[in-house]
Coordinates of C-alpha atoms in Angstrom, one line a residue:
X229 CA 0.0 0.0 0.0
X230 CA 1.3 3.4 -1.0
X231 CA 1.3 6.1 1.7
X232 CA 1.5 9.8 0.8
X233 CA 3.1 12.7 2.8
X234 CA 2.8 16.3 1.7
X235 CA 5.1 19.1 2.7
X236 CA 6.2 22.6 1.8
X237 CA 3.2 24.6 2.8
X238 CA 3.4 27.8 4.7
X239 CA 2.6 31.5 4.8
X240 CA 3.7 33.6 1.8
X241 CA 2.9 37.1 0.6
X242 CA 0.9 37.7 -2.6
X243 CA 3.2 37.3 -5.6
X244 CA 5.4 34.9 -3.8
X245 CA 6.3 31.2 -4.4
X246 CA 6.1 27.9 -2.7
X247 CA 7.1 24.4 -3.7
X248 CA 4.9 21.6 -2.4
X249 CA 6.2 18.0 -2.3
X250 CA 4.3 14.7 -2.2
X251 CA 6.5 11.8 -1.2
X252 CA 5.2 8.2 -1.5
X253 CA 6.3 5.2 0.4
X254 CA 5.5 1.6 -0.4
X255 CA 4.9 0.2 -3.8
X256 CA 6.1 1.3 -7.1
X257 CA 5.0 5.0 -7.4
X258 CA 5.6 5.0 -11.2
X259 CA 2.4 3.0 -11.6
X260 CA 0.3 5.8 -10.1
X261 CA -1.3 8.8 -11.6
X262 CA -1.1 11.7 -9.1
X263 CA -3.1 14.8 -8.6
X264 CA -2.9 17.9 -6.4
X265 CA -6.1 19.2 -5.0
X266 CA -7.0 22.0 -2.6
X267 CA -9.7 22.7 -0.1
X268 CA -10.4 26.2 1.2
X269 CA -12.4 26.8 4.4
X270 CA -16.1 26.0 3.8
X271 CA -15.6 24.8 0.3
X272 CA -15.3 21.5 -1.4
X273 CA -12.0 19.9 -2.5
X274 CA -11.1 21.1 -5.9
X275 CA -8.8 19.9 -8.6
X276 CA -5.5 21.8 -9.1
X277 CA -3.2 19.7 -11.3
X278 CA -2.5 16.1 -12.3
X279 CA 0.4 14.2 -13.9
X280 CA 0.5 10.9 -15.6
X281 CA 2.6 7.9 -14.5
X282 CA 5.9 9.0 -16.2
X283 CA 5.0 12.7 -16.6
X284 CA 4.0 12.2 -20.2
X285 CA 1.0 14.5 -19.9
X286 CA -0.3 17.0 -17.3
X287 CA -3.4 19.1 -16.8
X288 CA -4.2 22.1 -14.8
X289 CA -7.3 23.9 -13.6
X290 CA -7.7 27.2 -15.5
X291 CA -7.0 29.4 -12.5
X292 CA -3.5 28.1 -12.0
X293 CA -2.3 27.8 -15.6
X294 CA 0.9 29.6 -16.2
X295 CA 1.5 29.9 -12.5
X296 CA 1.8 26.4 -11.2
X297 CA 3.9 23.5 -12.5
X298 CA 3.4 19.9 -11.6
X299 CA 6.4 17.5 -12.0
X300 CA 7.5 14.1 -10.7
X301 CA 10.7 12.2 -10.0
X302 CA 9.7 8.5 -9.8
X303 CA 13.3 7.6 -8.8
X304 CA 12.6 9.6 -5.6
X305 CA 8.9 8.7 -5.4
X306 CA 8.1 12.4 -5.4
X307 CA 5.6 14.7 -7.1
X308 CA 6.1 18.4 -6.8
X309 CA 3.9 21.4 -7.3
X310 CA 5.8 24.6 -8.0
X311 CA 3.5 27.5 -7.2
X312 CA 4.5 31.0 -8.4
X313 CA 2.7 34.4 -8.4
X314 CA 0.5 33.2 -5.6
X315 CA -2.7 35.0 -4.9
X316 CA -4.9 35.2 -1.8
X317 CA -7.4 33.0 -3.5
X318 CA -4.8 30.2 -3.6
X319 CA -5.1 29.9 0.2
X320 CA -6.2 26.4 1.1
X321 CA -5.1 23.0 2.4
X322 CA -3.4 21.3 -0.4
X323 CA -3.6 17.5 -0.8
X324 CA -2.0 15.0 -3.1
X325 CA -3.9 12.0 -4.3
X326 CA -2.8 8.9 -6.1
X327 CA -4.4 5.9 -7.9
X328 CA -3.2 3.1 -10.0
X329 CA -3.2 3.8 -13.8
X330 CA -3.0 1.2 -16.5
X331 CA -1.2 3.5 -19.0
X332 CA 0.7 6.7 -19.2
X333 CA -2.2 8.3 -21.0
X334 CA -4.4 8.5 -17.9
X335 CA -5.1 11.7 -16.1
X336 CA -7.6 12.0 -13.2
X337 CA -9.2 15.3 -12.2
X338 CA -12.1 14.0 -10.1
X339 CA -11.1 13.7 -6.4
X340 CA -13.6 10.9 -5.9
X341 CA -11.6 8.8 -8.3
X342 CA -8.5 8.8 -6.1
X343 CA -8.2 6.2 -3.4
X344 CA -5.0 7.3 -1.7
X345 CA -4.5 10.7 0.0
X346 CA -2.0 12.5 2.1
X347 CA -2.8 14.4 5.2
X348 CA -2.5 17.8 3.5
X349 CA -0.4 20.9 3.9
X350 CA -1.6 24.4 4.6
X351 CA -0.9 27.2 2.1
X352 CA -1.7 30.7 3.2
X353 CA -1.3 33.7 0.9
X354 CA -1.5 36.9 2.8
X355 CA 0.2 40.2 3.3

């Protein structure tokens, strides 16, 4: 069973940057599609970005395109989310999710389709 641990959150001023990491332990991480999601206070968990098994394809929600970059290093069992030009509306708890994928053409944007989750890391964007 794969276990996920997120890190890298914190308090940052608008326009600043953070790099979140999702580290997996357990089985071969390269067989998993991974997604980043966020949940603001009082709101539902929403899709942010997803990356296929070997990073062949990625997808982003419109509000973060051009500002966030998802990447992975399967040798280190890690998926990163580089977040630049942060805005107050990016404030949320960020979670990574993972699920097995049959091919490198699979992307998953629905949080209900993920069966593995980390504990989350808080990102606060405020002056």
